[in-house]
């Protein structure tokens, strides 16, 4: 790629140019020394070769008197901040700041909406413009997926070439006896969560959260009316969130009496 072939000095100038144009269009004026002066929020000089490279990469629109950034410029800036596999994720992901429970306390986290199975539903809004799924519902769905994964409940469709970790000898019990304690605990938590939602609601939650099925697919497979799956999913996850964090019962009323401190009832 051209942007990788450029030397570090030219690349630094190119990034500075795109960052400046990301703040707004600029006027241009060519100097006698072969440089281009940008005037706008700030005034800077750039080599004409750097501006030409930005134009050849499709990062800027250039006219006789003005220069502006294109839609591809923002993706170029995101790629410049990361390398390797992270560059692809940053370019093609859709990130948002959300809150999640971390070590017993809610903290802001950076969430890729396109990575989670609930990403599509999490972006939906209700009639008032509020999030269709509350934060506790999304957390409940991801917690369900976590127990589903840790419990090794995914259907195996290919051969496993991983080395066997079991130490079972001939005559010893196999099957669930070889499953790790952590996996068994996750299966128990998953089973309790499904029971808490009930048979009417658990199916849609498992399909969307664990098997990554789209809402239209769920409606087609279950022969539900259009746009009904999202309502069923919302109800299921709200029930699940109350299962994970049940509301605290009110404090029982304390009994009172009018006796003195040394009062004892007669038996």
XYZ file of N, CA and C in Angstrom:
801
model
N 0.834 -1.193 0.000
C 0.000 0.000 0.000
C 0.871 1.246 0.000
N 0.362 2.334 -0.573
C 1.151 3.557 -0.672
C 1.439 4.124 0.692
N 0.438 4.059 1.615
C 0.618 4.662 2.919
C 1.681 3.927 3.734
N 1.901 2.624 3.464
C 2.945 1.897 4.176
C 4.309 2.126 3.545
N 4.324 2.413 2.247
C 5.601 2.563 1.560
C 6.241 3.908 1.841
N 5.467 4.890 2.280
C 6.033 6.203 2.520
C 6.976 6.156 3.706
N 7.976 7.043 3.705
C 8.928 7.067 4.799
C 8.277 7.652 6.044
N 8.869 7.407 7.233
C 8.249 7.857 8.482
C 7.984 9.359 8.524
N 8.893 10.177 7.959
C 8.703 11.622 7.995
C 7.470 12.029 7.177
N 7.320 11.451 5.971
C 6.168 11.777 5.133
C 4.876 11.274 5.767
N 4.932 10.114 6.378
C 3.734 9.584 7.027
C 3.305 10.467 8.188
N 4.286 10.978 8.926
C 3.961 11.877 10.035
C 3.301 13.147 9.522
N 3.808 13.695 8.431
C 3.214 14.881 7.825
C 1.804 14.570 7.315
N 1.637 13.375 6.744
C 0.335 12.994 6.215
C -0.695 12.887 7.344
N -0.325 12.278 8.457
C -1.233 12.168 9.586
C -1.580 13.538 10.155
N -0.597 14.429 10.214
C -0.854 15.778 10.713
C -1.826 16.517 9.799
N -1.681 16.299 8.493
C -2.573 16.943 7.529
C -4.011 16.454 7.711
N -4.197 15.141 7.831
C -5.540 14.583 7.961
C -6.164 15.010 9.280
N -5.370 15.050 10.353
C -5.918 15.492 11.643
C -6.384 16.944 11.569
N -5.631 17.779 10.880
C -6.034 19.171 10.757
C -7.324 19.294 9.943
N -7.430 18.530 8.864
C -8.631 18.607 8.035
C -9.832 17.972 8.720
N -9.592 17.063 9.674
C -10.713 16.464 10.403
C -11.432 17.498 11.256
N -10.755 18.605 11.575
C -11.386 19.661 12.362
C -12.136 20.662 11.504
N -11.972 20.585 10.177
C -12.692 21.491 9.291
C -11.921 21.753 8.008
N -12.656 22.219 6.976
C -12.020 22.536 5.695
C -11.035 23.688 5.858
N -10.079 23.739 4.933
C -9.059 24.779 4.984
C -8.880 25.382 3.590
N -8.465 26.647 3.590
C -8.045 27.268 2.349
C -6.597 26.921 2.053
N -6.230 26.936 0.783
C -4.868 26.573 0.409
C -4.238 27.704 -0.404
N -2.918 27.792 -0.262
C -2.138 28.777 -1.016
C -0.771 28.170 -1.292
N -0.407 28.105 -2.560
C 0.872 27.516 -2.946
C 1.971 28.565 -2.816
N 3.110 28.148 -2.232
C 4.240 29.043 -2.053
C 5.275 28.813 -3.142
N 6.223 29.710 -3.219
C 7.275 29.578 -4.229
C 8.245 28.444 -3.899
N 8.271 28.016 -2.626
C 9.199 26.955 -2.246
C 8.653 25.568 -2.486
N 7.516 25.432 -3.194
C 6.962 24.113 -3.465
C 6.157 23.546 -2.319
N 5.696 24.401 -1.418
C 4.892 23.953 -0.297
C 3.480 24.523 -0.426
N 2.578 23.970 0.340
C 1.180 24.405 0.339
C 0.826 24.855 1.745
N 0.334 26.077 1.845
C -0.048 26.637 3.140
C -1.544 26.435 3.345
N -1.911 25.809 4.475
C -3.306 25.619 4.838
C -3.701 26.678 5.857
N -4.795 27.347 5.606
C -5.300 28.362 6.525
C -6.702 27.969 6.967
N -6.919 28.008 8.258
C -8.219 27.659 8.818
C -8.165 27.847 10.301
N -8.446 26.767 11.056
C -8.325 26.844 12.509
C -6.888 27.143 12.909
N -5.958 26.592 12.196
C -4.540 26.899 12.363
C -3.883 26.944 10.992
N -2.735 27.590 10.917
C -2.033 27.749 9.645
C -0.763 26.919 9.678
N -0.610 26.054 8.656
C 0.550 25.164 8.578
C 1.010 25.055 7.132
N 2.282 24.698 6.993
C 2.884 24.450 5.693
C 3.103 22.953 5.521
N 2.750 22.436 4.341
C 2.950 21.019 4.028
C 3.634 20.899 2.675
N 4.543 19.921 2.536
C 5.135 19.692 1.208
C 4.044 19.309 0.207
N 4.199 19.755 -1.002
C 3.192 19.457 -2.031
C 3.081 17.960 -2.277
N 4.187 17.214 -2.080
C 4.154 15.769 -2.271
C 3.237 15.083 -1.258
N 3.179 15.611 -0.020
C 2.311 15.035 1.012
C 0.849 15.257 0.653
N 0.523 16.453 0.165
C -0.850 16.734 -0.238
C -1.243 15.873 -1.434
N -0.316 15.684 -2.356
C -0.594 14.840 -3.517
C -0.802 13.388 -3.097
N -0.013 12.921 -2.125
C -0.185 11.561 -1.640
C -1.550 11.389 -0.976
N -1.966 12.375 -0.170
C -3.282 12.310 0.460
C -4.392 12.271 -0.581
N -4.202 13.001 -1.662
C -5.218 13.002 -2.726
C -5.242 11.667 -3.452
N -4.066 11.082 -3.692
C -4.016 9.798 -4.399
C -4.593 8.675 -3.550
N -4.524 8.804 -2.227
C -5.100 7.802 -1.337
C -6.593 7.992 -1.135
N -7.144 9.037 -1.718
C -8.574 9.299 -1.565
C -8.944 9.853 -0.215
N -7.996 10.535 0.444
C -8.242 11.046 1.779
C -8.699 12.501 1.793
N -8.484 13.229 0.686
C -8.838 14.647 0.644
C -9.501 14.983 -0.677
N -10.336 16.008 -0.628
C -10.863 16.657 -1.820
C -10.076 17.947 -2.015
N -9.580 18.160 -3.208
C -8.710 19.304 -3.475
C -9.262 20.100 -4.641
N -9.409 21.418 -4.416
C -9.809 22.332 -5.478
C -8.740 23.409 -5.602
N -9.031 24.437 -6.381
C -8.029 25.493 -6.593
C -7.761 26.281 -5.320
N -8.767 26.414 -4.469
C -8.612 27.270 -3.286
C -8.936 26.572 -1.972
N -9.531 25.372 -1.992
C -9.957 24.716 -0.760
C -9.489 23.261 -0.737
N -9.380 22.728 0.464
C -9.055 21.326 0.678
C -9.884 20.828 1.849
N -10.412 19.618 1.722
C -11.247 19.042 2.772
C -11.006 17.546 2.853
N -11.344 16.943 3.992
C -11.168 15.510 4.204
C -12.344 14.742 3.617
N -12.082 13.541 3.137
C -13.131 12.678 2.609
C -13.652 11.763 3.716
N -14.638 10.946 3.364
C -15.193 10.014 4.344
C -14.178 8.943 4.741
N -13.236 8.617 3.852
C -12.230 7.588 4.152
C -11.171 8.088 5.129
N -11.116 9.396 5.365
C -10.064 9.938 6.219
C -10.212 9.474 7.664
N -11.456 9.372 8.170
C -11.649 8.953 9.556
C -11.176 7.520 9.763
N -11.463 6.634 8.786
C -10.985 5.255 8.894
C -9.465 5.190 8.844
N -8.852 6.055 8.024
C -7.391 6.102 7.944
C -6.786 6.496 9.287
N -7.412 7.461 9.978
C -6.905 7.885 11.283
C -7.036 6.770 12.310
N -8.141 6.026 12.278
C -8.298 4.926 13.223
C -7.256 3.841 12.982
N -6.969 3.560 11.707
C -5.957 2.544 11.410
C -4.572 2.991 11.854
N -4.330 4.276 11.831
C -3.003 4.767 12.188
C -2.726 4.636 13.675
N -3.777 4.475 14.495
C -3.593 4.400 15.937
C -3.337 2.990 16.421
N -3.643 1.983 15.599
C -3.472 0.595 15.997
C -2.777 -0.157 14.882
N -2.350 -1.371 15.194
C -1.645 -2.185 14.202
C -2.182 -3.599 14.246
N -1.890 -4.370 13.237
C -2.225 -5.781 13.207
C -3.722 -6.017 13.173
N -4.151 -7.040 13.918
C -5.561 -7.425 13.933
C -6.427 -6.340 14.533
N -5.874 -5.567 15.493
C -6.651 -4.508 16.127
C -7.053 -3.445 15.121
N -6.248 -3.238 14.098
C -6.583 -2.236 13.089
C -7.868 -2.599 12.361
N -8.022 -3.871 12.026
C -9.250 -4.299 11.351
C -10.458 -4.135 12.267
N -10.297 -4.492 13.551
C -11.403 -4.378 14.496
C -11.808 -2.920 14.671
N -10.826 -2.036 14.803
C -11.135 -0.625 14.994
C -11.825 -0.038 13.771
N -11.450 -0.485 12.589
C -12.010 0.085 11.367
C -13.438 -0.403 11.127
N -13.697 -1.680 11.409
C -14.982 -2.275 11.059
C -15.916 -2.443 12.252
N -15.445 -2.141 13.449
C -16.309 -2.259 14.615
C -17.114 -0.993 14.833
N -18.096 -1.122 15.701
C -18.912 0.018 16.107
C -18.904 0.048 17.626
N -18.188 1.015 18.197
C -17.932 1.023 19.624
C -18.810 2.063 20.310
N -19.147 1.761 21.548
C -19.957 2.668 22.353
C -19.537 2.498 23.804
N -19.725 3.553 24.580
C -19.422 3.504 26.002
C -20.665 3.033 26.739
N -20.509 1.960 27.507
C -21.619 1.414 28.269
C -21.129 1.133 29.678
N -22.032 0.717 30.525
C -21.673 0.371 31.893
C -21.855 -1.118 32.094
N -20.964 -1.706 32.878
C -21.030 -3.135 33.156
C -20.556 -3.370 34.575
N -20.964 -4.491 35.121
C -20.580 -4.829 36.487
C -19.231 -5.517 36.473
N -18.234 -4.883 37.082
C -16.874 -5.407 37.142
C -16.477 -5.524 38.597
N -16.260 -6.770 39.051
C -15.862 -7.042 40.427
C -16.849 -6.429 41.410
N -18.132 -6.586 41.126
C -19.164 -6.143 42.043
C -19.536 -4.684 41.960
N -18.902 -3.914 41.084
C -19.213 -2.487 40.958
C -19.409 -2.149 39.484
N -20.341 -1.250 39.196
C -20.608 -0.842 37.818
C -19.563 0.179 37.388
N -18.957 -0.077 36.225
C -17.915 0.786 35.694
C -18.161 1.007 34.208
N -17.721 2.164 33.680
C -17.858 2.376 32.232
C -16.910 1.484 31.459
N -17.409 0.872 30.382
C -16.601 -0.010 29.551
C -16.816 0.380 28.098
N -15.864 0.003 27.245
C -15.941 0.248 25.811
C -16.407 -1.043 25.147
N -17.578 -1.002 24.515
C -18.209 -2.205 23.996
C -18.341 -2.128 22.485
N -17.940 -3.211 21.804
C -18.108 -3.321 20.368
C -19.505 -3.855 20.093
N -20.388 -3.010 19.568
C -21.771 -3.396 19.357
C -21.918 -4.458 18.277
N -20.967 -4.532 17.345
C -21.064 -5.507 16.263
C -20.498 -6.860 16.653
N -19.836 -6.943 17.814
C -19.250 -8.202 18.250
C -20.232 -9.020 19.076
N -21.040 -8.348 19.889
C -21.975 -9.051 20.740
C -23.187 -9.509 19.951
N -23.739 -10.697 20.244
C -24.976 -11.117 19.575
C -26.126 -10.159 19.831
N -26.058 -9.431 20.942
C -27.099 -8.463 21.269
C -26.829 -7.089 20.668
N -25.758 -6.984 19.847
C -25.378 -5.676 19.329
C -26.468 -5.009 18.517
N -27.142 -5.772 17.656
C -28.190 -5.189 16.811
C -29.349 -4.705 17.655
N -29.772 -5.518 18.625
C -30.902 -5.133 19.468
C -30.505 -4.000 20.406
N -29.243 -3.984 20.850
C -28.806 -2.949 21.780
C -28.832 -1.571 21.147
N -28.779 -1.489 19.818
C -28.806 -0.190 19.152
C -30.220 0.310 18.898
N -31.228 -0.512 19.155
C -32.607 -0.101 18.910
C -33.057 0.923 19.946
N -33.938 1.811 19.526
C -34.502 2.828 20.401
C -36.017 2.656 20.470
N -36.604 3.094 21.598
C -38.048 3.059 21.704
C -38.640 4.360 21.174
N -39.929 4.547 21.374
C -40.586 5.733 20.825
C -40.087 7.025 21.464
N -39.604 6.940 22.694
C -39.108 8.125 23.396
C -37.639 8.392 23.125
N -37.012 7.584 22.261
C -35.600 7.769 21.960
C -34.662 7.123 22.956
N -35.184 6.389 23.918
C -34.344 5.709 24.899
C -33.944 4.334 24.375
N -32.933 3.746 25.006
C -32.473 2.422 24.601
C -33.594 1.405 24.782
N -33.802 0.561 23.766
C -34.842 -0.457 23.846
C -34.514 -1.490 24.917
N -33.235 -1.849 25.041
C -32.795 -2.792 26.062
C -32.066 -2.037 27.159
N -32.510 -2.094 28.397
C -31.758 -1.470 29.491
C -30.397 -2.132 29.677
N -29.524 -1.433 30.381
C -28.167 -1.955 30.591
C -28.193 -3.280 31.337
N -29.096 -3.418 32.321
C -29.124 -4.664 33.080
C -29.606 -5.830 32.224
N -30.432 -5.561 31.213
C -30.869 -6.632 30.321
C -29.718 -7.107 29.440
N -28.911 -6.169 28.931
C -27.757 -6.552 28.108
C -26.744 -7.335 28.935
N -26.501 -6.870 30.169
C -25.577 -7.596 31.039
C -26.068 -9.008 31.320
N -27.379 -9.162 31.493
C -27.927 -10.494 31.748
C -27.735 -11.406 30.542
N -27.953 -10.874 29.330
C -27.748 -11.680 28.135
C -26.302 -12.099 27.956
N -25.366 -11.201 28.237
C -23.955 -11.553 28.104
C -23.518 -12.532 29.195
N -24.127 -12.415 30.359
C -23.815 -13.365 31.426
C -24.334 -14.756 31.074
N -25.504 -14.810 30.445
C -26.030 -16.093 29.982
C -25.100 -16.722 28.951
N -24.602 -15.906 28.016
C -23.661 -16.398 27.012
C -22.360 -16.866 27.651
N -21.902 -16.156 28.683
C -20.661 -16.543 29.353
C -20.784 -17.920 30.001
N -21.896 -18.176 30.677
C -22.086 -19.497 31.282
C -22.277 -20.566 30.215
N -22.925 -20.213 29.111
C -23.103 -21.162 28.004
C -21.738 -21.562 27.422
N -20.844 -20.598 27.295
C -19.521 -20.873 26.745
C -18.647 -21.630 27.735
N -18.634 -21.177 28.987
C -17.811 -21.846 29.991
C -18.295 -23.260 30.279
N -19.584 -23.460 30.116
C -20.123 -24.799 30.333
C -19.904 -25.747 29.174
N -19.247 -25.266 28.101
C -18.924 -26.085 26.922
C -20.197 -26.693 26.326
N -21.226 -25.847 26.191
C -22.511 -26.305 25.680
C -22.661 -26.082 24.179
N -21.647 -25.492 23.526
C -21.732 -25.303 22.087
C -21.710 -26.650 21.384
N -22.561 -26.834 20.378
C -22.525 -28.096 19.630
C -21.236 -28.221 18.830
N -20.591 -29.368 18.915
C -19.342 -29.607 18.185
C -19.680 -30.168 16.803
N -19.263 -29.430 15.761
C -19.590 -29.838 14.396
C -18.368 -30.328 13.637
N -17.193 -30.236 14.211
C -15.977 -30.712 13.554
C -15.201 -31.601 14.509
N -14.226 -32.287 13.980
C -13.384 -33.125 14.816
C -12.488 -32.263 15.680
N -12.225 -32.711 16.877
C -11.348 -31.998 17.788
C -9.948 -32.601 17.711
N -8.966 -31.746 17.391
C -7.573 -32.195 17.316
C -6.783 -31.783 18.552
N -7.489 -31.264 19.580
C -6.805 -30.860 20.799
C -6.421 -32.100 21.601
N -5.288 -32.055 22.317
C -4.890 -33.229 23.122
C -5.876 -33.464 24.252
N -6.126 -34.715 24.568
C -7.026 -35.060 25.657
C -6.351 -34.753 26.981
N -7.108 -34.092 27.873
C -6.575 -33.754 29.189
C -7.038 -34.735 30.258
N -7.937 -35.627 29.880
C -8.457 -36.563 30.874
C -7.399 -37.599 31.244
N -7.466 -38.028 32.478
C -6.532 -39.051 32.960
C -7.278 -40.330 33.298
N -8.456 -40.522 32.691
C -9.281 -41.684 33.012
C -8.585 -42.953 32.524
N -8.572 -43.928 33.361
C -8.030 -45.224 32.997
C -9.179 -46.203 32.793
N -8.873 -47.361 32.335
C -9.887 -48.356 32.028
C -10.651 -48.728 33.293
N -11.975 -48.693 33.176
C -12.808 -49.043 34.307
C -13.324 -47.861 35.087
N -12.746 -46.654 34.862
C -13.206 -45.466 35.558
C -14.343 -44.823 34.788
N -15.127 -44.021 35.514
C -16.273 -43.350 34.898
C -15.804 -42.259 33.969
N -16.529 -42.089 32.877
C -16.197 -41.021 31.930
C -17.330 -40.030 31.838
N -17.466 -39.394 30.657
C -18.559 -38.442 30.445
C -18.414 -37.222 31.317
N -19.473 -36.920 32.089
C -19.465 -35.717 32.906
C -18.434 -35.774 34.019
N -17.955 -36.974 34.363
C -16.940 -37.060 35.396
C -15.652 -36.390 34.965
N -15.420 -36.245 33.640
C -14.195 -35.632 33.145
C -14.336 -34.120 32.955
N -15.548 -33.588 33.093
C -15.739 -32.158 32.909
C -15.185 -31.421 34.115
N -14.520 -30.325 33.858
C -13.930 -29.544 34.939
C -15.024 -29.014 35.863
N -14.642 -28.763 37.109
C -15.603 -28.260 38.083
C -16.166 -26.915 37.653
N -15.325 -26.065 37.048
C -15.798 -24.750 36.606
C -16.844 -24.876 35.512
N -16.662 -25.853 34.599
C -17.644 -26.062 33.546
C -18.951 -26.587 34.114
N -18.870 -27.476 35.081
C -20.081 -28.000 35.699
C -20.830 -26.892 36.438
N -20.101 -26.019 37.121
C -20.742 -24.906 37.818
C -21.423 -23.972 36.827
N -20.780 -23.742 35.674
C -21.397 -22.882 34.657
C -22.660 -23.527 34.102
N -22.649 -24.852 33.913
C -23.844 -25.541 33.422
C -24.998 -25.437 34.419
N -24.672 -25.516 35.690
C -25.718 -25.405 36.709
C -26.308 -23.993 36.708
N -25.444 -22.982 36.606
C -25.936 -21.602 36.557
C -26.785 -21.378 35.313
N -26.358 -21.932 34.183
C -27.113 -21.784 32.941
C -28.480 -22.458 33.064
N -28.520 -23.651 33.656
C -29.785 -24.365 33.808
C -30.746 -23.595 34.714
N -30.220 -23.019 35.789
C -31.069 -22.233 36.688
C -31.592 -20.976 35.994
N -30.763 -20.360 35.159
C -31.201 -19.173 34.434
C -32.307 -19.498 33.454
N -32.173 -20.620 32.746
C -33.216 -21.036 31.801
C -34.512 -21.337 32.541
N -34.408 -22.009 33.692
C -35.607 -22.308 34.475
C -36.261 -21.030 34.978
N -35.447 -20.030 35.327
C -36.013 -18.776 35.832
C -36.811 -18.051 34.751
N -36.362 -18.124 33.491
C -37.093 -17.471 32.407
C -38.335 -18.244 32.005
N -38.323 -19.551 32.206
C -39.469 -20.355 31.838
C -39.418 -20.797 30.389
N -40.196 -21.817 30.039
C -40.144 -22.347 28.668
C -40.658 -21.379 27.620
N -41.526 -20.440 28.012
C -42.077 -19.503 27.032
C -41.068 -18.450 26.609
N -40.104 -18.112 27.464
C -39.183 -17.010 27.187
C -37.748 -17.463 26.975
N -37.367 -18.602 27.532
C -35.957 -18.997 27.495
C -35.482 -19.298 26.080
N -36.372 -19.782 25.219
C -35.948 -20.170 23.875
C -35.386 -19.019 23.074
N -36.085 -17.877 23.076
C -35.618 -16.733 22.294
C -34.332 -16.174 22.879
N -34.183 -16.194 24.200
C -32.952 -15.688 24.816
C -31.755 -16.555 24.449
N -31.932 -17.878 24.471
C -30.835 -18.782 24.118
C -30.501 -18.665 22.632
N -31.528 -18.554 21.784
C -31.281 -18.438 20.344
C -30.470 -17.198 20.010
N -30.837 -16.059 20.593
C -30.171 -14.797 20.246
C -28.831 -14.672 20.950
N -28.804 -14.909 22.257
C -27.590 -14.663 23.040
C -26.532 -15.749 22.845
N -26.947 -16.996 22.746
C -25.992 -18.104 22.726
C -25.708 -18.625 21.324
N -26.731 -18.669 20.456
C -26.535 -19.187 19.106
C -26.455 -18.084 18.059
N -26.460 -16.811 18.499
C -26.261 -15.649 17.621
C -27.250 -15.612 16.463
N -28.478 -16.008 16.704
C -29.508 -15.941 15.668
C -30.108 -14.545 15.611
N -30.406 -14.074 14.414
C -31.048 -12.793 14.258
C -32.522 -12.865 14.626
N -33.104 -11.690 14.876
C -34.506 -11.648 15.275
C -35.414 -12.178 14.172
N -35.097 -11.844 12.918
C -35.924 -12.339 11.815
C -35.839 -13.857 11.695
N -34.667 -14.416 11.953
C -34.521 -15.871 11.913
C -35.349 -16.530 13.004
N -35.327 -15.946 14.194
C -36.119 -16.495 15.296
C -37.604 -16.455 14.956
N -38.061 -15.338 14.407
C -39.475 -15.214 14.046
C -39.872 -16.223 12.969
N -38.985 -16.448 12.016
C -39.296 -17.387 10.936
C -39.322 -18.827 11.450
N -38.352 -19.190 12.293
C -38.297 -20.561 12.797
C -39.441 -20.869 13.754
N -39.853 -19.877 14.522
C -40.916 -20.098 15.505
C -42.288 -19.679 14.985
N -42.309 -19.178 13.742
C -43.565 -18.749 13.123
C -44.265 -17.687 13.970
N -43.475 -16.719 14.409
C -44.010 -15.604 15.183
C -44.337 -14.443 14.254
N -45.204 -13.531 14.681
C -45.470 -12.332 13.874
C -44.217 -11.463 13.762
N -44.198 -10.617 12.748
C -43.053 -9.724 12.538
C -42.912 -8.777 13.714
N -41.661 -8.506 14.072
C -41.288 -7.567 15.136
C -41.769 -8.000 16.516
N -42.064 -9.285 16.660
C -42.466 -9.783 17.977
C -41.291 -10.361 18.752
N -40.243 -10.791 18.058
C -39.111 -11.427 18.733
C -38.396 -10.450 19.655
N -38.291 -9.189 19.247
C -37.575 -8.226 20.089
C -38.331 -7.965 21.385
N -39.661 -8.002 21.332
C -40.442 -7.812 22.550
C -40.304 -9.002 23.481
N -40.329 -10.204 22.909
C -40.145 -11.405 23.719
C -38.740 -11.448 24.314
N -37.735 -11.035 23.522
C -36.361 -11.027 24.016
C -36.199 -10.035 25.155
N -36.777 -8.862 25.005
C -36.688 -7.855 26.069
C -37.320 -8.369 27.359
N -38.480 -8.981 27.245
C -39.135 -9.532 28.431
C -38.293 -10.627 29.071
N -37.717 -11.511 28.240
C -36.906 -12.609 28.762
C -35.675 -12.091 29.496
N -35.007 -11.094 28.932
C -33.780 -10.599 29.557
C -34.066 -9.797 30.819
N -35.200 -9.122 30.871
C -35.557 -8.420 32.097
C -35.865 -9.410 33.214
N -36.550 -10.514 32.878
C -36.775 -11.568 33.867
C -35.447 -12.167 34.304
N -34.537 -12.367 33.355
C -33.232 -12.945 33.671
C -32.417 -12.012 34.551
N -32.497 -10.711 34.300
C -31.742 -9.760 35.123
C -32.237 -9.776 36.571
N -33.541 -9.981 36.776
C -34.048 -10.076 38.146
C -33.625 -11.387 38.801
N -33.410 -12.424 37.963
C -32.889 -13.685 38.512
C -31.459 -13.518 38.995
N -30.644 -12.815 38.208
C -29.249 -12.603 38.608
C -29.125 -11.617 39.766
N -29.967 -10.615 39.796
C -29.915 -9.603 40.855
C -31.325 -9.399 41.394
N -31.801 -10.319 42.223
C -33.173 -10.208 42.731
C -33.339 -8.968 43.587
N -34.511 -8.336 43.516
C -34.739 -7.141 44.340
C -34.715 -7.495 45.816
N -34.193 -6.598 46.611
C -34.092 -6.845 48.038
C -35.466 -6.742 48.688
N -35.739 -7.694 49.555
C -37.003 -7.679 50.270
C -37.002 -6.561 51.302
N -38.133 -5.924 51.530
C -38.181 -4.855 52.540
C -37.897 -5.409 53.926
N -37.305 -4.561 54.766
C -36.979 -4.980 56.126
C -38.256 -5.280 56.897
N -38.307 -6.424 57.568
C -39.509 -6.737 58.360
C -39.686 -5.735 59.488
N -40.934 -5.456 59.811
C -41.229 -4.499 60.875
C -40.772 -5.050 62.225
N -40.120 -4.216 62.964
C -39.646 -4.614 64.272
C -40.778 -4.472 65.291
N -40.839 -5.430 66.186
C -41.855 -5.358 67.232
C -41.457 -4.321 68.276
N -42.425 -3.637 68.824
C -42.186 -2.602 69.833
C -43.028 -2.908 71.076
N -42.518 -2.530 72.193
C -43.284 -2.625 73.431
C -42.972 -1.387 74.255
N -43.858 -1.138 75.226
C -43.740 0.081 76.018
C -43.128 -0.183 77.384
N -42.550 -1.339 77.558
C -41.947 -1.624 78.851
C -40.589 -0.989 79.004
N -40.059 -1.025 80.190
C -38.710 -0.518 80.467
C -37.677 -1.506 79.967
N -36.384 -1.134 80.050
C -35.327 -1.999 79.544
C -35.273 -3.339 80.281
N -35.625 -3.333 81.544
C -35.569 -4.584 82.314
C -36.899 -5.317 82.329
N -37.808 -4.899 81.416
C -39.126 -5.535 81.357
C -39.012 -6.943 80.798
N -39.671 -7.883 81.440
C -39.736 -9.257 80.959
C -41.195 -9.698 81.016
N -41.702 -10.249 79.923
C -43.110 -10.699 79.977
C -43.282 -11.895 80.900
N -44.437 -11.971 81.504
C -44.748 -13.083 82.381
C -45.170 -14.289 81.541
N -44.604 -15.424 81.860
C -44.916 -16.676 81.180
C -45.972 -17.431 81.956
